[in-house]
Amino acid sequence: MSEVEVPLTLSINESTFTEVYNTSWEKVFTICYSHTDDVEVAKELVQDIFKSLWERRETLQINSCLERYVLRAAKLKVFEHIRNKQLRAEHLKVVAKGSIKESNITEDTIMHRALSETVEHIVGKLPTHCQRIFRMSHEKGMTNKEIANQLFVSERTVEYHLANALKQLKHKLGRYASTTS
């Protein structure tokens, strides 16, 4: 017949605590270190385990061997540490993704403004008639036929001025083409 362990409620006083600390801290450290591979983290976990044991000594009810309780606490503390570490890593990824998106949005906004200002500057230097036709087409969204009717010119003249404006823009905006690809 095997022995049945009868649960006992242990009271933890200073001498009991000192005894369990002296007999168990190396085993607790070994458990923590074997799962974290980090001496400093393992030391912190051991300290947290024994600190918690001491702080809860008056209300804690242990129904098994105190050393077994502390070793089980070490395993749970390690799992908690690993879980928290993974959660922090996932959180940092989310934060990093968000900041990259914000950074890209800010960068895109700045680039858009700079490009718009450059386009406006180039269009402002076009000959008056060419500039007017370009603005009617690209800013007001008018068709070549509508522009020709409003300005009393042929559609061919409108096409000529638009082609000229686009040629100037393409030539002067060449540096933007290499940064956006």
CSV table of N, CA and C in Angstrom, one decimal, residues 24-180:
chain,number,residue,atom,x,y,z
A,24,SER,N,16.3,25.5,-0.7
A,24,SER,CA,15.6,25.5,-2.0
A,24,SER,C,16.0,26.5,-3.0
A,25,TRP,N,16.7,27.6,-2.6
A,25,TRP,CA,17.0,28.6,-3.6
A,25,TRP,C,17.8,28.2,-4.8
A,26,GLU,N,18.7,27.2,-4.6
A,26,GLU,CA,19.5,26.8,-5.8
A,26,GLU,C,18.6,26.0,-6.8
A,27,LYS,N,17.7,25.2,-6.3
A,27,LYS,CA,16.8,24.4,-7.1
A,27,LYS,C,15.8,25.4,-7.9
A,28,VAL,N,15.4,26.4,-7.1
A,28,VAL,CA,14.5,27.4,-7.7
A,28,VAL,C,15.3,28.2,-8.8
A,29,PHE,N,16.5,28.6,-8.5
A,29,PHE,CA,17.3,29.3,-9.5
A,29,PHE,C,17.5,28.4,-10.7
A,30,THR,N,17.8,27.1,-10.5
A,30,THR,CA,18.1,26.2,-11.7
A,30,THR,C,16.8,26.1,-12.6
A,31,ILE,N,15.7,26.0,-12.0
A,31,ILE,CA,14.4,26.0,-12.8
A,31,ILE,C,14.3,27.2,-13.6
A,32,CYS,N,14.5,28.4,-12.9
A,32,CYS,CA,14.3,29.7,-13.6
A,32,CYS,C,15.3,29.9,-14.7
A,33,TYR,N,16.6,29.5,-14.4
A,33,TYR,CA,17.6,29.7,-15.4
A,33,TYR,C,17.5,28.8,-16.6
A,34,SER,N,17.1,27.5,-16.3
A,34,SER,CA,17.0,26.6,-17.4
A,34,SER,C,15.9,27.0,-18.4
A,35,HIS,N,15.0,27.8,-18.0
A,35,HIS,CA,13.9,28.2,-18.9
A,35,HIS,C,14.1,29.6,-19.5
A,36,THR,N,15.0,30.4,-18.9
A,36,THR,CA,15.2,31.7,-19.4
A,36,THR,C,16.5,31.9,-20.0
A,37,ASP,N,17.5,31.1,-19.7
A,37,ASP,CA,18.9,31.3,-20.2
A,37,ASP,C,19.5,32.6,-19.9
A,38,ASP,N,19.0,33.2,-18.8
A,38,ASP,CA,19.5,34.6,-18.4
A,38,ASP,C,19.7,34.6,-16.9
A,39,VAL,N,20.9,34.8,-16.5
A,39,VAL,CA,21.2,34.8,-15.1
A,39,VAL,C,20.5,35.9,-14.3
A,40,GLU,N,20.5,37.1,-14.9
A,40,GLU,CA,19.8,38.2,-14.2
A,40,GLU,C,18.3,38.0,-14.1
A,41,VAL,N,17.7,37.5,-15.1
A,41,VAL,CA,16.3,37.3,-15.1
A,41,VAL,C,16.0,36.2,-14.1
A,42,ALA,N,16.8,35.1,-14.1
A,42,ALA,CA,16.6,34.0,-13.1
A,42,ALA,C,16.7,34.5,-11.7
A,43,LYS,N,17.7,35.4,-11.4
A,43,LYS,CA,17.9,35.9,-10.1
A,43,LYS,C,16.6,36.7,-9.7
A,44,GLU,N,16.1,37.6,-10.6
A,44,GLU,CA,15.0,38.4,-10.3
A,44,GLU,C,13.7,37.5,-10.0
A,45,LEU,N,13.6,36.4,-10.8
A,45,LEU,CA,12.4,35.5,-10.6
A,45,LEU,C,12.5,34.9,-9.2
A,46,VAL,N,13.7,34.4,-8.8
A,46,VAL,CA,14.0,33.8,-7.5
A,46,VAL,C,13.6,34.8,-6.4
A,47,GLN,N,14.1,36.0,-6.6
A,47,GLN,CA,13.8,37.0,-5.6
A,47,GLN,C,12.3,37.3,-5.5
A,48,ASP,N,11.7,37.4,-6.6
A,48,ASP,CA,10.2,37.6,-6.6
A,48,ASP,C,9.4,36.5,-5.9
A,49,ILE,N,9.9,35.2,-6.1
A,49,ILE,CA,9.2,34.1,-5.5
A,49,ILE,C,9.3,34.1,-4.0
A,50,PHE,N,10.5,34.3,-3.5
A,50,PHE,CA,10.7,34.3,-2.1
A,50,PHE,C,10.2,35.5,-1.4
A,51,LYS,N,10.2,36.6,-2.1
A,51,LYS,CA,9.6,37.9,-1.6
A,51,LYS,C,8.1,37.7,-1.4
A,52,SER,N,7.5,37.1,-2.5
A,52,SER,CA,6.0,36.8,-2.4
A,52,SER,C,5.7,35.9,-1.3
A,53,LEU,N,6.5,34.8,-1.1
A,53,LEU,CA,6.3,33.9,0.0
A,53,LEU,C,6.4,34.6,1.3
A,54,TRP,N,7.3,35.4,1.5
A,54,TRP,CA,7.5,36.1,2.8
A,54,TRP,C,6.3,37.1,3.0
A,55,GLU,N,6.0,37.9,2.0
A,55,GLU,CA,4.9,38.8,2.1
A,55,GLU,C,3.5,38.2,2.4
A,56,ARG,N,3.3,37.0,1.9
A,56,ARG,CA,2.0,36.3,2.1
A,56,ARG,C,2.1,35.2,3.2
A,57,ARG,N,3.2,35.2,4.0
A,57,ARG,CA,3.4,34.2,5.0
A,57,ARG,C,2.2,34.0,6.0
A,58,GLU,N,1.5,35.1,6.3
A,58,GLU,CA,0.5,35.1,7.3
A,58,GLU,C,-0.8,34.6,6.8
A,59,THR,N,-1.1,34.7,5.5
A,59,THR,CA,-2.3,34.4,4.9
A,59,THR,C,-2.2,33.1,4.0
A,60,LEU,N,-1.0,32.7,3.7
A,60,LEU,CA,-0.8,31.6,2.8
A,60,LEU,C,-1.1,30.3,3.4
A,61,GLN,N,-1.8,29.4,2.8
A,61,GLN,CA,-2.0,28.1,3.3
A,61,GLN,C,-1.4,27.1,2.3
A,62,ILE,N,-0.4,26.4,2.8
A,62,ILE,CA,0.3,25.4,2.0
A,62,ILE,C,-0.1,24.0,2.5
A,63,ASN,N,-0.7,23.2,1.6
A,63,ASN,CA,-1.2,21.9,2.0
A,63,ASN,C,-0.2,20.8,1.5
A,64,SER,N,1.0,21.1,1.2
A,64,SER,CA,2.0,20.1,0.8
A,64,SER,C,3.3,20.6,1.3
A,65,CYS,N,4.3,19.9,0.9
A,65,CYS,CA,5.7,20.2,1.3
A,65,CYS,C,6.0,21.6,0.9
A,66,LEU,N,6.6,22.4,1.7
A,66,LEU,CA,6.9,23.8,1.4
A,66,LEU,C,7.9,23.9,0.3
A,67,GLU,N,8.9,23.0,0.2
A,67,GLU,CA,9.8,23.0,-0.9
A,67,GLU,C,9.1,22.7,-2.2
A,68,ARG,N,8.2,21.7,-2.2
A,68,ARG,CA,7.5,21.4,-3.5
A,68,ARG,C,6.7,22.6,-3.9
A,69,TYR,N,6.1,23.3,-2.9
A,69,TYR,CA,5.3,24.5,-3.2
A,69,TYR,C,6.2,25.6,-3.9
A,70,VAL,N,7.4,25.8,-3.4
A,70,VAL,CA,8.3,26.8,-3.9
A,70,VAL,C,8.7,26.4,-5.3
A,71,LEU,N,9.0,25.1,-5.5
A,71,LEU,CA,9.5,24.7,-6.8
A,71,LEU,C,8.3,24.8,-7.9
A,72,ARG,N,7.1,24.5,-7.5
A,72,ARG,CA,6.0,24.7,-8.3
A,72,ARG,C,5.8,26.2,-8.6
A,73,ALA,N,6.0,27.0,-7.6
A,73,ALA,CA,5.9,28.5,-7.8
A,73,ALA,C,6.9,29.0,-8.8
A,74,ALA,N,8.1,28.4,-8.8
A,74,ALA,CA,9.2,28.7,-9.7
A,74,ALA,C,8.7,28.4,-11.1
A,75,LYS,N,8.2,27.3,-11.4
A,75,LYS,CA,7.7,26.9,-12.7
A,75,LYS,C,6.6,27.9,-13.2
A,76,LEU,N,5.7,28.2,-12.3
A,76,LEU,CA,4.6,29.1,-12.7
A,76,LEU,C,5.2,30.5,-13.0
A,77,LYS,N,6.1,30.9,-12.2
A,77,LYS,CA,6.7,32.3,-12.3
A,77,LYS,C,7.5,32.3,-13.7
A,78,VAL,N,8.2,31.2,-14.0
A,78,VAL,CA,8.9,31.2,-15.3
A,78,VAL,C,7.9,31.3,-16.5
A,79,PHE,N,6.8,30.5,-16.4
A,79,PHE,CA,5.8,30.5,-17.5
A,79,PHE,C,5.2,31.9,-17.6
A,80,GLU,N,4.9,32.5,-16.4
A,80,GLU,CA,4.4,33.9,-16.4
A,80,GLU,C,5.3,34.8,-17.1
A,81,HIS,N,6.6,34.7,-16.8
A,81,HIS,CA,7.7,35.6,-17.4
A,81,HIS,C,7.7,35.4,-18.9
A,82,ILE,N,7.7,34.1,-19.3
A,82,ILE,CA,7.7,33.9,-20.8
A,82,ILE,C,6.5,34.4,-21.5
A,83,ARG,N,5.3,34.2,-20.9
A,83,ARG,CA,4.1,34.7,-21.5
A,83,ARG,C,4.1,36.2,-21.6
A,84,ASN,N,4.6,36.9,-20.5
A,84,ASN,CA,4.7,38.4,-20.5
A,84,ASN,C,5.7,38.9,-21.5
A,85,LYS,N,6.8,38.1,-21.6
A,85,LYS,CA,7.8,38.5,-22.6
A,85,LYS,C,7.2,38.4,-24.0
A,86,GLN,N,6.5,37.4,-24.3
A,86,GLN,CA,5.9,37.2,-25.6
A,86,GLN,C,4.8,38.3,-25.9
A,87,LEU,N,4.0,38.6,-24.9
A,87,LEU,CA,3.0,39.7,-25.0
A,87,LEU,C,3.7,41.0,-25.3
A,88,ARG,N,4.8,41.3,-24.5
A,88,ARG,CA,5.5,42.6,-24.8
A,88,ARG,C,6.1,42.6,-26.2
A,89,ALA,N,6.6,41.5,-26.7
A,89,ALA,CA,7.1,41.5,-28.0
A,89,ALA,C,6.0,41.7,-29.0
A,90,GLU,N,4.9,41.1,-28.9
A,90,GLU,CA,3.8,41.3,-29.8
A,90,GLU,C,3.3,42.7,-29.7
A,91,HIS,N,3.2,43.3,-28.5
A,91,HIS,CA,2.8,44.7,-28.3
A,91,HIS,C,3.8,45.6,-29.1
A,92,LEU,N,5.1,45.3,-28.9
A,92,LEU,CA,6.1,46.2,-29.6
A,92,LEU,C,6.0,46.1,-31.1
A,93,LYS,N,5.6,44.9,-31.6
A,93,LYS,CA,5.4,44.8,-33.0
A,93,LYS,C,4.3,45.6,-33.5
A,94,VAL,N,3.2,45.6,-32.7
A,94,VAL,CA,2.0,46.4,-33.1
A,94,VAL,C,2.3,47.9,-33.0
A,95,VAL,N,3.0,48.3,-32.0
A,95,VAL,CA,3.4,49.7,-31.8
A,95,VAL,C,4.3,50.1,-33.0
A,96,ALA,N,5.3,49.2,-33.3
A,96,ALA,CA,6.3,49.5,-34.3
A,96,ALA,C,5.5,49.7,-35.7
A,97,LYS,N,4.6,48.7,-36.0
A,97,LYS,CA,3.9,48.8,-37.2
A,97,LYS,C,3.1,50.1,-37.3
A,98,GLY,N,2.5,50.5,-36.2
A,98,GLY,CA,1.7,51.7,-36.1
A,98,GLY,C,2.6,52.9,-36.4
A,99,SER,N,3.7,53.0,-35.7
A,99,SER,CA,4.6,54.1,-35.9
A,99,SER,C,5.2,54.2,-37.3
A,100,ILE,N,5.5,53.0,-37.9
A,100,ILE,CA,5.9,53.0,-39.3
A,100,ILE,C,4.9,53.5,-40.2
A,101,LYS,N,3.6,53.1,-40.0
A,101,LYS,CA,2.5,53.6,-40.8
A,101,LYS,C,2.4,55.1,-40.6
A,102,GLU,N,2.5,55.6,-39.4
A,102,GLU,CA,2.4,57.0,-39.1
A,102,GLU,C,3.5,57.8,-39.7
A,103,SER,N,4.7,57.2,-39.6
A,103,SER,CA,5.9,57.8,-40.2
A,103,SER,C,5.7,57.8,-41.7
A,104,ASN,N,5.2,56.8,-42.4
A,104,ASN,CA,5.0,56.8,-43.8
A,104,ASN,C,3.9,57.8,-44.2
A,105,ILE,N,2.9,57.9,-43.4
A,105,ILE,CA,1.8,58.9,-43.7
A,105,ILE,C,2.4,60.3,-43.6
A,106,THR,N,3.2,60.6,-42.6
A,106,THR,CA,3.8,61.9,-42.5
A,106,THR,C,4.7,62.1,-43.7
A,107,GLU,N,5.6,61.2,-44.0
A,107,GLU,CA,6.5,61.3,-45.1
A,107,GLU,C,5.7,61.5,-46.4
A,108,ASP,N,4.7,60.7,-46.6
A,108,ASP,CA,3.9,60.8,-47.8
A,108,ASP,C,3.2,62.2,-47.9
A,109,THR,N,2.7,62.7,-46.8
A,109,THR,CA,2.1,64.0,-46.8
A,109,THR,C,3.1,65.1,-47.2
A,110,ILE,N,4.3,65.0,-46.6
A,110,ILE,CA,5.3,66.0,-46.9
A,110,ILE,C,5.7,65.9,-48.4
A,111,MET,N,5.9,64.6,-48.9
A,111,MET,CA,6.3,64.5,-50.3
A,111,MET,C,5.2,65.0,-51.2
A,112,HIS,N,3.9,64.7,-50.8
A,112,HIS,CA,2.8,65.2,-51.6
A,112,HIS,C,2.8,66.7,-51.7
A,113,ARG,N,3.0,67.4,-50.5
A,113,ARG,CA,3.0,68.8,-50.5
A,113,ARG,C,4.1,69.4,-51.4
A,114,ALA,N,5.3,68.8,-51.2
A,114,ALA,CA,6.5,69.3,-52.0
A,114,ALA,C,6.2,69.1,-53.5
A,115,LEU,N,5.7,67.9,-53.9
A,115,LEU,CA,5.4,67.7,-55.3
A,115,LEU,C,4.3,68.7,-55.8
A,116,SER,N,3.3,68.9,-55.0
A,116,SER,CA,2.2,69.8,-55.4
A,116,SER,C,2.8,71.2,-55.6
A,117,GLU,N,3.6,71.6,-54.7
A,117,GLU,CA,4.2,73.0,-54.8
A,117,GLU,C,5.1,73.1,-56.0
A,118,THR,N,5.9,72.0,-56.3
A,118,THR,CA,6.7,72.0,-57.5
A,118,THR,C,5.9,72.0,-58.8
A,119,VAL,N,4.8,71.2,-58.8
A,119,VAL,CA,4.0,71.3,-60.0
A,119,VAL,C,3.4,72.6,-60.2
A,120,GLU,N,2.9,73.2,-59.1
A,120,GLU,CA,2.3,74.6,-59.2
A,120,GLU,C,3.3,75.6,-59.7
A,121,HIS,N,4.5,75.5,-59.2
A,121,HIS,CA,5.6,76.4,-59.6
A,121,HIS,C,5.9,76.2,-61.1
A,122,ILE,N,6.0,75.0,-61.6
A,122,ILE,CA,6.2,74.7,-63.0
A,122,ILE,C,5.1,75.2,-63.9
A,123,VAL,N,3.9,74.9,-63.5
A,123,VAL,CA,2.7,75.3,-64.2
A,123,VAL,C,2.6,76.9,-64.2
A,124,GLY,N,3.0,77.5,-63.1
A,124,GLY,CA,3.0,79.0,-63.1
A,124,GLY,C,4.0,79.6,-64.0
A,125,LYS,N,5.0,78.9,-64.5
A,125,LYS,CA,6.0,79.4,-65.4
A,125,LYS,C,5.7,79.1,-66.9
A,126,LEU,N,4.6,78.3,-67.1
A,126,LEU,CA,4.2,78.0,-68.5
A,126,LEU,C,3.6,79.3,-69.1
A,127,PRO,N,3.7,79.4,-70.5
A,127,PRO,CA,3.1,80.5,-71.2
A,127,PRO,C,1.6,80.6,-70.7
A,128,THR,N,1.0,81.8,-70.7
A,128,THR,CA,-0.3,82.1,-70.2
A,128,THR,C,-1.4,81.2,-70.8
A,129,HIS,N,-1.4,81.1,-72.1
A,129,HIS,CA,-2.4,80.3,-72.8
A,129,HIS,C,-2.3,78.8,-72.4
A,130,CYS,N,-1.0,78.3,-72.4
A,130,CYS,CA,-0.8,76.9,-72.1
A,130,CYS,C,-1.2,76.6,-70.7
A,131,GLN,N,-0.8,77.6,-69.8
A,131,GLN,CA,-1.1,77.4,-68.3
A,131,GLN,C,-2.7,77.4,-68.1
A,132,ARG,N,-3.4,78.2,-68.8
A,132,ARG,CA,-4.8,78.3,-68.7
A,132,ARG,C,-5.5,77.0,-69.2
A,133,ILE,N,-5.0,76.5,-70.3
A,133,ILE,CA,-5.6,75.2,-70.8
A,133,ILE,C,-5.3,74.0,-69.9
A,134,PHE,N,-4.1,74.0,-69.4
A,134,PHE,CA,-3.7,72.9,-68.4
A,134,PHE,C,-4.5,73.0,-67.2
A,135,ARG,N,-4.7,74.1,-66.6
A,135,ARG,CA,-5.6,74.3,-65.4
A,135,ARG,C,-7.0,73.9,-65.6
A,136,MET,N,-7.5,74.3,-66.8
A,136,MET,CA,-8.9,73.9,-67.1
A,136,MET,C,-9.0,72.4,-67.2
A,137,SER,N,-8.0,71.7,-67.8
A,137,SER,CA,-8.1,70.3,-68.0
A,137,SER,C,-7.9,69.5,-66.7
A,138,HIS,N,-6.8,69.9,-66.0
A,138,HIS,CA,-6.4,69.1,-64.8
A,138,HIS,C,-7.0,69.6,-63.5
A,139,GLU,N,-7.3,70.8,-63.3
A,139,GLU,CA,-7.9,71.3,-62.1
A,139,GLU,C,-9.4,71.3,-62.1
A,140,LYS,N,-10.0,71.7,-63.3
A,140,LYS,CA,-11.4,71.7,-63.4
A,140,LYS,C,-12.0,70.5,-64.0
A,141,GLY,N,-11.2,69.6,-64.6
A,141,GLY,CA,-11.6,68.4,-65.2
A,141,GLY,C,-12.4,68.5,-66.5
A,142,MET,N,-12.1,69.6,-67.2
A,142,MET,CA,-12.8,69.8,-68.5
A,142,MET,C,-12.2,69.0,-69.6
A,143,THR,N,-13.1,68.6,-70.5
A,143,THR,CA,-12.6,67.8,-71.7
A,143,THR,C,-12.0,68.8,-72.7
A,144,ASN,N,-11.2,68.2,-73.6
A,144,ASN,CA,-10.6,69.1,-74.7
A,144,ASN,C,-11.6,69.8,-75.5
A,145,LYS,N,-12.7,69.2,-75.8
A,145,LYS,CA,-13.8,69.8,-76.5
A,145,LYS,C,-14.4,71.0,-75.8
A,146,GLU,N,-14.6,70.8,-74.5
A,146,GLU,CA,-15.2,71.9,-73.6
A,146,GLU,C,-14.2,73.1,-73.6
A,147,ILE,N,-12.9,72.8,-73.4
A,147,ILE,CA,-11.9,73.9,-73.4
A,147,ILE,C,-11.9,74.6,-74.7
A,148,ALA,N,-11.9,73.9,-75.8
A,148,ALA,CA,-11.9,74.5,-77.1
A,148,ALA,C,-13.1,75.4,-77.3
A,149,ASN,N,-14.3,74.9,-76.9
A,149,ASN,CA,-15.5,75.7,-77.1
A,149,ASN,C,-15.4,77.0,-76.2
A,150,GLN,N,-14.9,76.9,-75.0
A,150,GLN,CA,-14.9,78.0,-74.1
A,150,GLN,C,-13.9,79.1,-74.5
A,151,LEU,N,-12.7,78.6,-75.1
A,151,LEU,CA,-11.7,79.5,-75.5
A,151,LEU,C,-11.7,79.9,-77.0
A,152,PHE,N,-12.7,79.4,-77.7
A,152,PHE,CA,-12.8,79.6,-79.1
A,152,PHE,C,-11.5,79.3,-79.9
A,153,VAL,N,-11.0,78.1,-79.6
A,153,VAL,CA,-9.9,77.6,-80.3
A,153,VAL,C,-10.2,76.1,-80.8
A,154,SER,N,-9.3,75.6,-81.6
A,154,SER,CA,-9.6,74.2,-82.1
A,154,SER,C,-9.2,73.2,-81.0
A,155,GLU,N,-9.7,72.0,-81.1
A,155,GLU,CA,-9.4,70.9,-80.2
A,155,GLU,C,-7.9,70.6,-80.4
A,156,ARG,N,-7.4,70.7,-81.6
A,156,ARG,CA,-6.0,70.5,-81.9
A,156,ARG,C,-5.1,71.4,-81.2
A,157,THR,N,-5.5,72.7,-81.0
A,157,THR,CA,-4.7,73.7,-80.3
A,157,THR,C,-4.7,73.3,-78.8
A,158,VAL,N,-5.8,72.9,-78.3
A,158,VAL,CA,-5.9,72.4,-76.9
A,158,VAL,C,-4.9,71.2,-76.6
A,159,GLU,N,-5.0,70.3,-77.6
A,159,GLU,CA,-4.1,69.1,-77.5
A,159,GLU,C,-2.6,69.5,-77.5
A,160,TYR,N,-2.3,70.5,-78.4
A,160,TYR,CA,-0.9,71.0,-78.5
A,160,TYR,C,-0.5,71.6,-77.2
A,161,HIS,N,-1.3,72.4,-76.6
A,161,HIS,CA,-0.9,73.1,-75.3
A,161,HIS,C,-0.8,72.1,-74.1
A,162,LEU,N,-1.7,71.2,-74.1
A,162,LEU,CA,-1.7,70.1,-73.0
A,162,LEU,C,-0.4,69.3,-73.2
A,163,ALA,N,-0.1,68.9,-74.4
A,163,ALA,CA,1.1,68.1,-74.7
A,163,ALA,C,2.4,68.9,-74.3
A,164,ASN,N,2.4,70.2,-74.6
A,164,ASN,CA,3.5,71.0,-74.2
A,164,ASN,C,3.6,71.1,-72.7
A,165,ALA,N,2.5,71.3,-72.0
A,165,ALA,CA,2.6,71.4,-70.5
A,165,ALA,C,3.0,70.1,-69.9
A,166,LEU,N,2.5,69.0,-70.4
A,166,LEU,CA,2.9,67.7,-69.8
A,166,LEU,C,4.4,67.4,-70.1
A,167,LYS,N,4.9,67.9,-71.3
A,167,LYS,CA,6.3,67.7,-71.6
A,167,LYS,C,7.2,68.4,-70.7
A,168,GLN,N,6.8,69.7,-70.4
A,168,GLN,CA,7.5,70.5,-69.4
A,168,GLN,C,7.5,69.9,-68.0
A,169,LEU,N,6.3,69.4,-67.6
A,169,LEU,CA,6.2,68.8,-66.3
A,169,LEU,C,7.1,67.5,-66.2
A,170,LYS,N,7.0,66.7,-67.2
A,170,LYS,CA,7.7,65.5,-67.2
A,170,LYS,C,9.2,65.7,-67.1
A,171,HIS,N,9.7,66.7,-67.9
A,171,HIS,CA,11.1,67.0,-67.9
A,171,HIS,C,11.6,67.6,-66.5
A,172,LYS,N,10.8,68.4,-65.9
A,172,LYS,CA,11.2,69.1,-64.7
A,172,LYS,C,10.9,68.2,-63.4
A,173,LEU,N,10.0,67.2,-63.6
A,173,LEU,CA,9.7,66.4,-62.4
A,173,LEU,C,10.5,65.0,-62.5
A,174,GLY,N,11.4,64.9,-63.4
A,174,GLY,CA,12.2,63.7,-63.6
A,174,GLY,C,12.8,63.2,-62.3
A,175,ARG,N,13.2,64.1,-61.4
A,175,ARG,CA,13.8,63.6,-60.1
A,175,ARG,C,12.8,62.9,-59.2
A,176,TYR,N,11.5,63.3,-59.3
A,176,TYR,CA,10.5,62.7,-58.5
A,176,TYR,C,10.2,61.3,-58.9
A,177,ALA,N,10.4,61.0,-60.2
A,177,ALA,CA,10.1,59.7,-60.7
A,177,ALA,C,11.1,58.6,-60.1
A,178,SER,N,12.3,59.0,-59.9
A,178,SER,CA,13.3,58.1,-59.4
A,178,SER,C,13.1,57.8,-57.9
A,179,THR,N,12.5,58.8,-57.1
A,179,THR,CA,12.3,58.6,-55.7
A,179,THR,C,11.0,57.8,-55.4
A,180,THR,N,10.1,57.7,-56.3
A,180,THR,CA,8.8,57.1,-56.1
A,180,THR,C,8.8,55.6,-56.5
